[in-house]
mmCIF file of C-alpha atoms in Angstrom:
data_model
loop_
_atom_site.group_PDB
_atom_site.id
_atom_site.type_symbol
_atom_site.label_atom_id
_atom_site.label_comp_id
_atom_site.label_asym_id
_atom_site.label_seq_id
_atom_site.Cartn_x
_atom_site.Cartn_y
_atom_site.Cartn_z
ATOM 1 C CA MET W 1 42.225 -1.685 70.405
ATOM 2 C CA GLY W 2 38.956 -2.028 72.354
ATOM 3 C CA MET W 3 36.195 -2.685 71.277
ATOM 4 C CA THR W 4 34.713 -0.242 68.876
ATOM 5 C CA GLY W 5 38.216 -1.219 66.667
ATOM 6 C CA LYS W 6 36.724 -5.100 66.777
ATOM 7 C CA ASN W 7 33.276 -3.890 66.044
ATOM 8 C CA SER W 8 34.110 -2.035 62.867
ATOM 9 C CA ARG W 9 36.208 -4.254 61.050
ATOM 10 C CA SER W 10 33.576 -6.426 62.525
ATOM 11 C CA ARG W 11 30.906 -5.015 60.855
ATOM 12 C CA THR W 12 33.901 -3.919 57.484
ATOM 13 C CA HIS W 13 34.071 -7.240 57.143
ATOM 14 C CA ARG W 14 29.820 -8.184 57.179
ATOM 15 C CA ILE W 15 29.906 -5.452 54.414
ATOM 16 C CA VAL W 16 32.606 -6.373 51.853
ATOM 17 C CA GLN W 17 31.583 -10.433 52.592
ATOM 18 C CA ALA W 18 27.721 -8.945 51.171
ATOM 19 C CA MET W 19 29.673 -7.556 48.653
ATOM 20 C CA THR W 20 31.748 -10.333 47.188
ATOM 21 C CA GLY W 21 31.091 -13.617 48.892
ATOM 22 C CA ASN W 22 28.157 -14.598 47.332
ATOM 23 C CA TRP W 23 28.056 -15.615 43.226
ATOM 24 C CA PRO W 24 25.039 -13.386 42.139
ATOM 25 C CA SER W 25 26.820 -10.265 43.921
ATOM 26 C CA ARG W 26 29.949 -11.486 42.094
ATOM 27 C CA ALA W 27 28.652 -11.162 38.150
ATOM 28 C CA TYR W 28 26.628 -8.299 39.138
ATOM 29 C CA LEU W 29 30.244 -6.900 39.109
ATOM 30 C CA ALA W 30 31.621 -8.688 37.148
ATOM 31 C CA LEU W 31 28.985 -7.583 34.706
ATOM 32 C CA CYS W 32 29.558 -4.076 35.526
ATOM 33 C CA ALA W 33 32.997 -4.125 35.027
ATOM 34 C CA GLY W 34 32.427 -5.424 31.642
ATOM 35 C CA LEU W 35 29.901 -2.716 31.083
ATOM 36 C CA LEU W 36 32.588 -0.144 31.834
ATOM 37 C CA ALA W 37 35.076 -1.750 30.206
ATOM 38 C CA TRP W 38 32.610 -1.232 27.197
ATOM 39 C CA VAL W 39 32.000 2.048 27.590
ATOM 40 C CA TRP W 40 35.985 2.915 27.769
ATOM 41 C CA VAL W 41 37.058 1.208 24.414
ATOM 42 C CA ASP W 42 34.082 2.777 21.880
ATOM 43 C CA SER W 43 34.632 6.445 23.913
ATOM 44 C CA THR W 44 38.640 5.455 23.347
ATOM 45 C CA PHE W 45 38.743 4.479 19.583
ATOM 46 C CA VAL W 46 35.174 4.638 17.776
ATOM 47 C CA GLU W 47 34.810 6.996 16.614
ATOM 48 C CA HIS W 48 30.927 8.473 16.450
ATOM 49 C CA PRO W 49 29.262 11.179 13.165
ATOM 50 C CA ASP W 50 26.768 10.867 16.287
ATOM 51 C CA ALA W 51 26.527 10.091 20.016
ATOM 52 C CA SER W 52 26.528 6.286 21.682
ATOM 53 C CA LEU W 53 24.767 5.785 23.477
ATOM 54 C CA ALA W 54 27.022 3.475 25.513
ATOM 55 C CA GLY W 55 27.646 5.077 28.374
ATOM 56 C CA ALA W 56 23.737 4.765 29.534
ATOM 57 C CA VAL W 57 23.829 1.298 29.535
ATOM 58 C CA PRO W 58 26.117 1.302 33.303
ATOM 59 C CA LEU W 59 23.677 3.549 34.617
ATOM 60 C CA LEU W 60 20.278 1.907 33.574
ATOM 61 C CA VAL W 61 22.571 -1.252 35.120
ATOM 62 C CA THR W 62 23.113 0.703 38.544
ATOM 63 C CA ALA W 63 20.207 1.728 39.286
ATOM 64 C CA PRO W 64 18.311 3.853 40.995
ATOM 65 C CA THR W 65 21.729 3.524 42.648
ATOM 66 C CA SER W 66 23.796 5.519 39.583
ATOM 67 C CA ILE W 67 21.197 9.317 39.550
ATOM 68 C CA ALA W 68 23.865 10.457 41.729
ATOM 69 C CA ILE W 69 25.181 11.063 38.331
ATOM 70 C CA ALA W 70 23.358 13.996 38.416
ATOM 71 C CA LEU W 71 25.594 15.385 41.154
ATOM 72 C CA VAL W 72 28.590 15.152 38.787
ATOM 73 C CA PRO W 73 29.579 19.035 38.008
ATOM 74 C CA ASP W 74 30.578 19.485 34.578
ATOM 75 C CA GLY W 75 30.107 16.043 33.527
ATOM 76 C CA SER W 76 33.803 14.982 33.915
ATOM 77 C CA ALA W 77 34.067 11.540 32.825
ATOM 78 C CA PHE W 78 36.612 9.807 36.360
ATOM 79 C CA GLY W 79 33.005 11.030 37.532
ATOM 80 C CA TYR W 80 30.365 9.577 35.374
ATOM 81 C CA TYR W 81 33.296 5.578 35.744
ATOM 82 C CA LEU W 82 33.299 7.231 39.905
ATOM 83 C CA VAL W 83 29.838 7.171 40.976
ATOM 84 C CA VAL W 84 29.523 3.681 38.077
ATOM 85 C CA ALA W 85 32.061 2.042 39.935
ATOM 86 C CA LEU W 86 30.548 3.229 43.697
ATOM 87 C CA ALA W 87 26.830 2.455 42.617
ATOM 88 C CA ALA W 88 27.723 -1.253 41.495
ATOM 89 C CA LEU W 89 29.214 -1.808 44.783
ATOM 90 C CA VAL W 90 26.465 0.155 47.035
ATOM 91 C CA ASN W 91 23.841 -2.383 44.848
ATOM 92 C CA ALA W 92 26.582 -6.073 45.228
ATOM 93 C CA THR W 93 26.119 -5.296 48.696
ATOM 94 C CA LEU W 94 22.268 -5.047 48.453
ATOM 95 C CA ILE W 95 22.118 -8.639 46.583
ATOM 96 C CA GLY W 96 25.016 -9.788 49.312
ATOM 97 C CA LEU W 97 22.476 -8.497 52.457
ATOM 98 C CA ALA W 98 19.022 -9.866 50.797
ATOM 99 C CA LEU W 99 20.050 -13.158 49.456
ATOM 100 C CA ARG W 100 20.999 -13.640 52.825
ATOM 101 C CA ALA W 101 18.130 -13.017 54.800
ATOM 102 C CA LEU W 102 16.304 -15.775 51.851
ATOM 103 C CA ARG W 103 19.169 -17.608 53.599
ATOM 104 C CA GLY W 104 17.744 -17.046 57.182
ATOM 105 C CA GLY W 105 21.645 -16.413 58.515
ATOM 106 C CA ASP W 106 25.143 -15.917 56.839
ATOM 107 C CA GLY W 107 24.324 -15.984 53.405
ATOM 108 C CA SER W 108 27.058 -18.790 52.643
ATOM 109 C CA SER W 109 25.769 -21.930 54.186
ATOM 110 C CA ARG W 110 22.699 -23.267 51.463
ATOM 111 C CA PRO W 111 18.895 -24.115 52.658
ATOM 112 C CA ALA W 112 18.027 -27.576 54.374
ATOM 113 C CA ARG W 113 17.284 -29.926 52.549
ATOM 114 C CA THR W 114 14.741 -31.512 54.033
ATOM 115 C CA GLY W 115 12.434 -34.748 53.231
ATOM 116 C CA THR W 116 15.315 -35.835 50.833
ATOM 117 C CA ALA W 117 15.872 -38.634 52.736
ATOM 118 C CA HIS W 118 15.337 -42.415 50.406
ATOM 119 C CA THR W 119 13.413 -45.500 51.111
#
């Protein structure tokens, strides 16, 4: 493969690393997965005399990216889960990139500690 393939793999690796290579992003993804599971259980097994607001919580947690739900035709359940999952992945990547920028590097190293010498 040429340099284009290598650069593409490197870019993909950096994106996946930003998305899942730190605990804040992983915790956010776990929260979103748990919320989607809750919505599925609520909509599948719980009978409500009125509408349930369970589906609104994942949208709020994945906002503003989840605003794309407005683009889903017919408001299908599959479209809802897909939009929320993709919004969670985008937001987790942004969390990882922000963390990397705050740490001033690749996001996996801790900031250098200064003044820790004991006399």
